[in-house]
Amino acid sequence: NAGVTQTPKFQVLKTGQSMTLQCAQDMNHEYMSWYRQDPGMGLRLIHYSVGAGITDQGEVPNGYNVSRSTTEDFPLRLLSAAPSQTSVYFCATSGVGYGYTFGSGTRLTVV
Amino acid sequence: DQQVKQNSPSLSVQEGRISILNCDYTNSMFDYFLWYKKYPAEGPTFLISISSIKDKNEDGRFTVFLNKSAKHLSLHIVPSQPGDSAVYFCAASGSNDYKLSFGAGTTVTVRA
């Protein structure tokens, strides 16, 4: 039982490149979300989904896209990477009455 | 504008003593509060929570206190152990709201 799996763990991108951060969960939870962690800023919500086919913006959605075609997967797409997107990204899932379970994170550097 | 604030970026405490972490919030709609613990290169893990109908919740060495009128909560760790050295995040949500708002975190260092 893996819980929440994020790939890759590390990534270096050049400015302007695009990429997809993968998140998969095996907990059958409806709610999934993406956060970014920056020094002094804590965890900020990027996008979230309350079920397959339903997504919405969080606090800092600009420059990111998401989709939710299955309960298990919630990929985060960077359309045109910028240095300001250098961060650690966490995917989390939650079921009704359960707390969040986080993945181990993706450390992204944009140069 | 951050709705959950942890004003102390760091805390150093001697092993065996009490660690007290503080958290303030501004959104009066928040009614569920959580603390998460994070080690380097790992995701945050749930530590303890409290709902607004309570003012205290205890789990082993960890106790969370909630003062609704002051919009303030605190986490007490007694006694502090070296394995408690980590970043602690305070988080809050409203009723029936999956979304969590997090504070900036407090780095706790437990000295031997």
PDB file of C-alpha atoms in Angstrom:
ATOM      1  CA  ASN A   1       0.000   0.000   0.000  1.00  0.00           C
ATOM      2  CA  ALA A   2       2.000   2.964  -1.297  1.00  0.00           C
ATOM      3  CA  GLY A   3      -0.419   5.761  -0.321  1.00  0.00           C
ATOM      4  CA  VAL A   4       0.585   8.727  -2.472  1.00  0.00           C
ATOM      5  CA  THR A   5       3.343   8.352  -5.055  1.00  0.00           C
ATOM      6  CA  GLN A   6       4.989  11.355  -6.701  1.00  0.00           C
ATOM      7  CA  THR A   7       7.371  11.248  -9.630  1.00  0.00           C
ATOM      8  CA  PRO A   8       9.955  12.436 -10.331  1.00  0.00           C
ATOM      9  CA  LYS A   9      11.653  13.199  -7.008  1.00  0.00           C
ATOM     10  CA  PHE A  10      14.016  15.731  -8.575  1.00  0.00           C
ATOM     11  CA  GLN A  11      13.889  17.708 -11.803  1.00  0.00           C
ATOM     12  CA  VAL A  12      15.883  20.521 -13.377  1.00  0.00           C
ATOM     13  CA  LEU A  13      14.210  22.473 -16.162  1.00  0.00           C
ATOM     14  CA  LYS A  14      15.293  25.286 -18.395  1.00  0.00           C
ATOM     15  CA  THR A  15      13.169  28.403 -18.518  1.00  0.00           C
ATOM     16  CA  GLY A  16      10.361  27.922 -21.029  1.00  0.00           C
ATOM     17  CA  GLN A  17      10.330  24.136 -20.906  1.00  0.00           C
ATOM     18  CA  SER A  18       7.187  22.256 -19.989  1.00  0.00           C
ATOM     19  CA  MET A  19       6.800  19.179 -17.859  1.00  0.00           C
ATOM     20  CA  THR A  20       4.288  17.136 -15.906  1.00  0.00           C
ATOM     21  CA  LEU A  21       4.595  16.186 -12.269  1.00  0.00           C
ATOM     22  CA  GLN A  22       2.872  12.897 -11.605  1.00  0.00           C
ATOM     23  CA  CYS A  23       0.784  12.010  -8.569  1.00  0.00           C
ATOM     24  CA  ALA A  24      -0.956   8.696  -7.982  1.00  0.00           C
ATOM     25  CA  GLN A  25      -2.863   7.449  -4.966  1.00  0.00           C
ATOM     26  CA  ASP A  26      -4.132   4.001  -4.053  1.00  0.00           C
ATOM     27  CA  MET A  27      -6.331   5.085  -1.147  1.00  0.00           C
ATOM     28  CA  ASN A  28      -9.502   5.579  -3.217  1.00  0.00           C
ATOM     29  CA  HIS A  29      -9.830   9.113  -1.880  1.00  0.00           C
ATOM     30  CA  GLU A  30     -11.950  11.632  -3.744  1.00  0.00           C
ATOM     31  CA  TYR A  31      -9.998  14.751  -2.822  1.00  0.00           C
ATOM     32  CA  MET A  32      -6.547  15.438  -4.248  1.00  0.00           C
ATOM     33  CA  SER A  33      -4.512  18.597  -4.204  1.00  0.00           C
ATOM     34  CA  TRP A  34      -1.173  20.111  -5.148  1.00  0.00           C
ATOM     35  CA  TYR A  35       0.843  22.366  -2.864  1.00  0.00           C
ATOM     36  CA  ARG A  36       4.130  24.130  -3.262  1.00  0.00           C
ATOM     37  CA  GLN A  37       6.474  24.748  -0.365  1.00  0.00           C
ATOM     38  CA  ASP A  38       8.714  27.791  -0.357  1.00  0.00           C
ATOM     39  CA  PRO A  39      10.920  29.137   2.460  1.00  0.00           C
ATOM     40  CA  GLY A  40       8.956  31.410   4.781  1.00  0.00           C
ATOM     41  CA  MET A  41       5.716  30.774   2.873  1.00  0.00           C
ATOM     42  CA  GLY A  42       4.633  27.414   4.154  1.00  0.00           C
ATOM     43  CA  LEU A  43       2.495  25.245   1.907  1.00  0.00           C
ATOM     44  CA  ARG A  44       0.394  27.051  -0.661  1.00  0.00           C
ATOM     45  CA  LEU A  45      -2.446  25.414  -2.561  1.00  0.00           C
ATOM     46  CA  ILE A  46      -2.038  25.383  -6.347  1.00  0.00           C
ATOM     47  CA  HIS A  47      -4.984  23.308  -7.610  1.00  0.00           C
ATOM     48  CA  TYR A  48      -7.331  20.761  -6.148  1.00  0.00           C
ATOM     49  CA  SER A  49      -9.901  18.202  -7.232  1.00  0.00           C
ATOM     50  CA  VAL A  50     -12.933  16.832  -5.391  1.00  0.00           C
ATOM     51  CA  GLY A  51     -13.366  13.931  -7.786  1.00  0.00           C
ATOM     52  CA  ALA A  52     -12.729  12.660 -11.289  1.00  0.00           C
ATOM     53  CA  GLY A  53     -13.542  15.327 -13.844  1.00  0.00           C
ATOM     54  CA  ILE A  54     -13.699  18.138 -11.278  1.00  0.00           C
ATOM     55  CA  THR A  55     -10.827  20.540 -10.640  1.00  0.00           C
ATOM     56  CA  ASP A  56     -10.524  24.026  -9.234  1.00  0.00           C
ATOM     57  CA  GLN A  57      -7.911  26.673  -8.561  1.00  0.00           C
ATOM     58  CA  GLY A  58      -6.222  27.215  -5.268  1.00  0.00           C
ATOM     59  CA  GLU A  59      -4.219  30.134  -3.964  1.00  0.00           C
ATOM     60  CA  VAL A  60      -1.394  30.175  -6.554  1.00  0.00           C
ATOM     61  CA  PRO A  61      -2.678  28.566  -9.802  1.00  0.00           C
ATOM     62  CA  ASN A  62      -0.959  30.742 -12.417  1.00  0.00           C
ATOM     63  CA  GLY A  63       1.405  28.838 -14.680  1.00  0.00           C
ATOM     64  CA  TYR A  64      -0.009  25.436 -13.772  1.00  0.00           C
ATOM     65  CA  ASN A  65      -2.675  23.174 -15.254  1.00  0.00           C
ATOM     66  CA  VAL A  66      -4.304  20.066 -13.847  1.00  0.00           C
ATOM     67  CA  SER A  67      -6.745  17.416 -14.955  1.00  0.00           C
ATOM     68  CA  ARG A  68      -8.411  14.504 -13.166  1.00  0.00           C
ATOM     69  CA  SER A  69      -9.528  11.739 -15.487  1.00  0.00           C
ATOM     70  CA  THR A  70      -9.384   8.982 -12.844  1.00  0.00           C
ATOM     71  CA  THR A  71      -9.713   8.801  -9.075  1.00  0.00           C
ATOM     72  CA  GLU A  72      -6.123   7.606  -8.796  1.00  0.00           C
ATOM     73  CA  ASP A  73      -4.173  10.185 -10.807  1.00  0.00           C
ATOM     74  CA  PHE A  74      -3.814  13.950 -10.551  1.00  0.00           C
ATOM     75  CA  PRO A  75      -0.963  15.284 -12.719  1.00  0.00           C
ATOM     76  CA  LEU A  76       0.302  18.850 -12.459  1.00  0.00           C
ATOM     77  CA  ARG A  77       1.507  20.465 -15.688  1.00  0.00           C
ATOM     78  CA  LEU A  78       3.913  23.359 -15.925  1.00  0.00           C
ATOM     79  CA  LEU A  79       3.194  25.008 -19.244  1.00  0.00           C
ATOM     80  CA  SER A  80       6.279  27.204 -19.612  1.00  0.00           C
ATOM     81  CA  ALA A  81       8.601  26.911 -16.644  1.00  0.00           C
ATOM     82  CA  ALA A  82       9.876  30.072 -14.946  1.00  0.00           C
ATOM     83  CA  PRO A  83      12.527  30.498 -12.212  1.00  0.00           C
ATOM     84  CA  SER A  84       9.722  31.575  -9.846  1.00  0.00           C
ATOM     85  CA  GLN A  85       8.397  28.024 -10.072  1.00  0.00           C
ATOM     86  CA  THR A  86      11.505  26.646  -8.403  1.00  0.00           C
ATOM     87  CA  SER A  87      10.029  24.960  -5.363  1.00  0.00           C
ATOM     88  CA  VAL A  88       9.180  21.698  -3.682  1.00  0.00           C
ATOM     89  CA  TYR A  89       5.843  20.336  -4.821  1.00  0.00           C
ATOM     90  CA  PHE A  90       3.631  18.095  -2.734  1.00  0.00           C
ATOM     91  CA  CYS A  91       0.596  16.135  -3.769  1.00  0.00           C
ATOM     92  CA  ALA A  92      -1.946  15.243  -1.085  1.00  0.00           C
ATOM     93  CA  THR A  93      -5.093  13.204  -0.870  1.00  0.00           C
ATOM     94  CA  SER A  94      -7.934  13.080   1.618  1.00  0.00           C
ATOM     95  CA  GLY A  95     -11.119  11.112   2.104  1.00  0.00           C
ATOM     96  CA  VAL A  96     -14.209  12.121   4.058  1.00  0.00           C
ATOM     97  CA  GLY A  97     -13.324  12.100   7.735  1.00  0.00           C
ATOM     98  CA  TYR A  98      -9.654  11.482   7.025  1.00  0.00           C
ATOM     99  CA  GLY A  99      -6.739  13.841   7.237  1.00  0.00           C
ATOM    100  CA  TYR A 100      -4.360  14.577   4.435  1.00  0.00           C
ATOM    101  CA  THR A 101      -1.814  12.059   3.237  1.00  0.00           C
ATOM    102  CA  PHE A 102       1.091  13.678   1.434  1.00  0.00           C
ATOM    103  CA  GLY A 103       3.484  12.317  -1.110  1.00  0.00           C
ATOM    104  CA  SER A 104       7.219  12.631  -0.552  1.00  0.00           C
ATOM    105  CA  GLY A 105       7.541  15.629  -2.849  1.00  0.00           C
ATOM    106  CA  THR A 106       9.157  16.705  -6.112  1.00  0.00           C
ATOM    107  CA  ARG A 107      12.037  19.160  -5.889  1.00  0.00           C
ATOM    108  CA  LEU A 108      11.974  21.311  -9.025  1.00  0.00           C
ATOM    109  CA  THR A 109      14.665  23.743 -10.094  1.00  0.00           C
ATOM    110  CA  VAL A 110      14.112  26.053 -13.049  1.00  0.00           C
ATOM    111  CA  VAL A 111      17.274  27.640 -14.436  1.00  0.00           C
TER     112      VAL A 111
ATOM    113  CA  ASP B   1      -2.720  37.265   2.623  1.00  0.00           C
ATOM    114  CA  GLN B   2      -1.896  34.350   4.887  1.00  0.00           C
ATOM    115  CA  GLN B   3      -4.843  33.297   7.011  1.00  0.00           C
ATOM    116  CA  VAL B   4      -2.725  31.052   9.210  1.00  0.00           C
ATOM    117  CA  LYS B   5       0.384  32.516  10.773  1.00  0.00           C
ATOM    118  CA  GLN B   6       3.269  30.978  12.627  1.00  0.00           C
ATOM    119  CA  ASN B   7       5.343  33.916  13.740  1.00  0.00           C
ATOM    120  CA  SER B   8       8.277  31.959  15.132  1.00  0.00           C
ATOM    121  CA  PRO B   9      10.379  30.507  12.305  1.00  0.00           C
ATOM    122  CA  SER B  10      12.493  28.465  14.690  1.00  0.00           C
ATOM    123  CA  LEU B  11      12.611  27.059  18.200  1.00  0.00           C
ATOM    124  CA  SER B  12      15.504  25.451  20.039  1.00  0.00           C
ATOM    125  CA  VAL B  13      14.801  23.383  23.142  1.00  0.00           C
ATOM    126  CA  GLN B  14      16.771  21.077  25.376  1.00  0.00           C
ATOM    127  CA  GLU B  15      15.924  17.398  25.395  1.00  0.00           C
ATOM    128  CA  GLY B  16      13.392  16.601  28.106  1.00  0.00           C
ATOM    129  CA  ARG B  17      11.999  20.128  28.271  1.00  0.00           C
ATOM    130  CA  ILE B  18       8.711  21.412  26.877  1.00  0.00           C
ATOM    131  CA  SER B  19       8.376  22.726  23.318  1.00  0.00           C
ATOM    132  CA  ILE B  20       5.593  25.243  22.730  1.00  0.00           C
ATOM    133  CA  LEU B  21       4.673  26.138  19.164  1.00  0.00           C
ATOM    134  CA  ASN B  22       2.199  28.915  18.449  1.00  0.00           C
ATOM    135  CA  CYS B  23      -0.211  29.574  15.614  1.00  0.00           C
ATOM    136  CA  ASP B  24      -2.678  32.385  14.913  1.00  0.00           C
ATOM    137  CA  TYR B  25      -5.465  32.499  12.366  1.00  0.00           C
ATOM    138  CA  THR B  26      -7.593  35.280  10.944  1.00  0.00           C
ATOM    139  CA  ASN B  27     -10.492  33.468   9.266  1.00  0.00           C
ATOM    140  CA  SER B  28     -13.388  33.083  11.722  1.00  0.00           C
ATOM    141  CA  MET B  29     -14.885  30.377   9.483  1.00  0.00           C
ATOM    142  CA  PHE B  30     -12.085  27.977  10.361  1.00  0.00           C
ATOM    143  CA  ASP B  31     -13.323  25.300  12.709  1.00  0.00           C
ATOM    144  CA  TYR B  32     -10.844  22.456  12.348  1.00  0.00           C
ATOM    145  CA  PHE B  33      -7.163  22.771  13.109  1.00  0.00           C
ATOM    146  CA  LEU B  34      -4.277  20.420  12.548  1.00  0.00           C
ATOM    147  CA  TRP B  35      -0.567  20.141  13.140  1.00  0.00           C
ATOM    148  CA  TYR B  36       1.733  18.440  10.669  1.00  0.00           C
ATOM    149  CA  LYS B  37       5.328  17.411  11.153  1.00  0.00           C
ATOM    150  CA  LYS B  38       7.855  17.363   8.342  1.00  0.00           C
ATOM    151  CA  TYR B  39      11.301  15.839   8.139  1.00  0.00           C
ATOM    152  CA  PRO B  40      13.746  16.838   5.367  1.00  0.00           C
ATOM    153  CA  ALA B  41      13.114  15.148   2.003  1.00  0.00           C
ATOM    154  CA  GLU B  42       9.789  13.768   3.192  1.00  0.00           C
ATOM    155  CA  GLY B  43       6.184  14.888   2.911  1.00  0.00           C
ATOM    156  CA  PRO B  44       4.350  16.331   5.922  1.00  0.00           C
ATOM    157  CA  THR B  45       2.701  13.794   8.212  1.00  0.00           C
ATOM    158  CA  PHE B  46      -0.333  14.345  10.387  1.00  0.00           C
ATOM    159  CA  LEU B  47       0.415  14.847  14.079  1.00  0.00           C
ATOM    160  CA  ILE B  48      -2.676  15.977  15.956  1.00  0.00           C
ATOM    161  CA  SER B  49      -5.901  17.902  15.365  1.00  0.00           C
ATOM    162  CA  ILE B  50      -8.636  19.740  17.231  1.00  0.00           C
ATOM    163  CA  SER B  51     -12.114  20.876  16.314  1.00  0.00           C
ATOM    164  CA  SER B  52     -13.574  24.175  17.403  1.00  0.00           C
ATOM    165  CA  ILE B  53     -15.946  22.512  19.859  1.00  0.00           C
ATOM    166  CA  LYS B  54     -12.974  21.605  22.041  1.00  0.00           C
ATOM    167  CA  ASP B  55     -10.269  23.666  23.680  1.00  0.00           C
ATOM    168  CA  LYS B  56      -7.774  20.873  24.252  1.00  0.00           C
ATOM    169  CA  ASN B  57      -6.780  17.605  22.647  1.00  0.00           C
ATOM    170  CA  GLU B  58      -4.071  15.315  23.913  1.00  0.00           C
ATOM    171  CA  ASP B  59      -2.226  12.448  22.267  1.00  0.00           C
ATOM    172  CA  GLY B  60       0.676  11.064  24.218  1.00  0.00           C
ATOM    173  CA  ARG B  61       3.400  13.695  24.443  1.00  0.00           C
ATOM    174  CA  PHE B  62       1.499  16.081  22.182  1.00  0.00           C
ATOM    175  CA  THR B  63      -1.257  18.448  23.315  1.00  0.00           C
ATOM    176  CA  VAL B  64      -2.995  21.085  21.226  1.00  0.00           C
ATOM    177  CA  PHE B  65      -4.781  24.003  22.880  1.00  0.00           C
ATOM    178  CA  LEU B  66      -7.333  26.169  21.090  1.00  0.00           C
ATOM    179  CA  ASN B  67      -8.407  29.666  22.148  1.00  0.00           C
ATOM    180  CA  LYS B  68     -11.211  30.596  19.770  1.00  0.00           C
ATOM    181  CA  SER B  69     -11.750  34.087  21.109  1.00  0.00           C
ATOM    182  CA  ALA B  70      -8.099  34.917  20.502  1.00  0.00           C
ATOM    183  CA  LYS B  71      -7.962  32.900  17.258  1.00  0.00           C
ATOM    184  CA  HIS B  72      -4.892  31.195  18.628  1.00  0.00           C
ATOM    185  CA  LEU B  73      -3.726  27.643  19.019  1.00  0.00           C
ATOM    186  CA  SER B  74      -0.605  26.095  20.412  1.00  0.00           C
ATOM    187  CA  LEU B  75       1.131  22.739  20.326  1.00  0.00           C
ATOM    188  CA  HIS B  76       2.908  21.471  23.423  1.00  0.00           C
ATOM    189  CA  ILE B  77       5.429  18.668  23.215  1.00  0.00           C
ATOM    190  CA  VAL B  78       6.388  17.211  26.587  1.00  0.00           C
ATOM    191  CA  PRO B  79       9.031  15.930  27.006  1.00  0.00           C
ATOM    192  CA  SER B  80      10.871  16.939  23.852  1.00  0.00           C
ATOM    193  CA  GLN B  81      12.988  14.230  22.245  1.00  0.00           C
ATOM    194  CA  PRO B  82      15.711  14.397  19.573  1.00  0.00           C
ATOM    195  CA  GLY B  83      13.355  12.722  17.075  1.00  0.00           C
ATOM    196  CA  ASP B  84      11.023  15.710  17.452  1.00  0.00           C
ATOM    197  CA  SER B  85      13.506  17.874  15.532  1.00  0.00           C
ATOM    198  CA  ALA B  86      11.515  18.755  12.417  1.00  0.00           C
ATOM    199  CA  VAL B  87       9.434  21.476  10.799  1.00  0.00           C
ATOM    200  CA  TYR B  88       5.936  21.814  12.260  1.00  0.00           C
ATOM    201  CA  PHE B  89       3.098  23.260  10.217  1.00  0.00           C
ATOM    202  CA  CYS B  90      -0.150  24.554  11.612  1.00  0.00           C
ATOM    203  CA  ALA B  91      -3.163  24.150   9.293  1.00  0.00           C
ATOM    204  CA  ALA B  92      -6.842  25.063   9.358  1.00  0.00           C
ATOM    205  CA  SER B  93     -10.033  24.421   7.423  1.00  0.00           C
ATOM    206  CA  GLY B  94     -13.701  25.335   7.492  1.00  0.00           C
ATOM    207  CA  SER B  95     -16.690  23.025   7.895  1.00  0.00           C
ATOM    208  CA  ASN B  96     -17.048  20.474   5.121  1.00  0.00           C
ATOM    209  CA  ASP B  97     -14.110  22.037   3.334  1.00  0.00           C
ATOM    210  CA  TYR B  98     -11.366  19.749   2.164  1.00  0.00           C
ATOM    211  CA  LYS B  99      -8.996  22.642   1.579  1.00  0.00           C
ATOM    212  CA  LEU B 100      -6.356  23.306   4.202  1.00  0.00           C
ATOM    213  CA  SER B 101      -4.602  26.624   4.780  1.00  0.00           C
ATOM    214  CA  PHE B 102      -1.097  26.237   6.167  1.00  0.00           C
ATOM    215  CA  GLY B 103       1.181  28.428   8.200  1.00  0.00           C
ATOM    216  CA  ALA B 104       4.803  29.078   7.236  1.00  0.00           C
ATOM    217  CA  GLY B 105       6.134  26.459   9.638  1.00  0.00           C
ATOM    218  CA  THR B 106       8.333  26.419  12.724  1.00  0.00           C
ATOM    219  CA  THR B 107      11.623  24.529  12.722  1.00  0.00           C
ATOM    220  CA  VAL B 108      12.158  22.785  16.048  1.00  0.00           C
ATOM    221  CA  THR B 109      15.627  21.699  17.105  1.00  0.00           C
ATOM    222  CA  VAL B 110      15.931  19.516  20.186  1.00  0.00           C
ATOM    223  CA  ARG B 111      19.398  19.745  21.767  1.00  0.00           C
ATOM    224  CA  ALA B 112      20.891  16.812  23.643  1.00  0.00           C
TER     225      ALA B 112
END
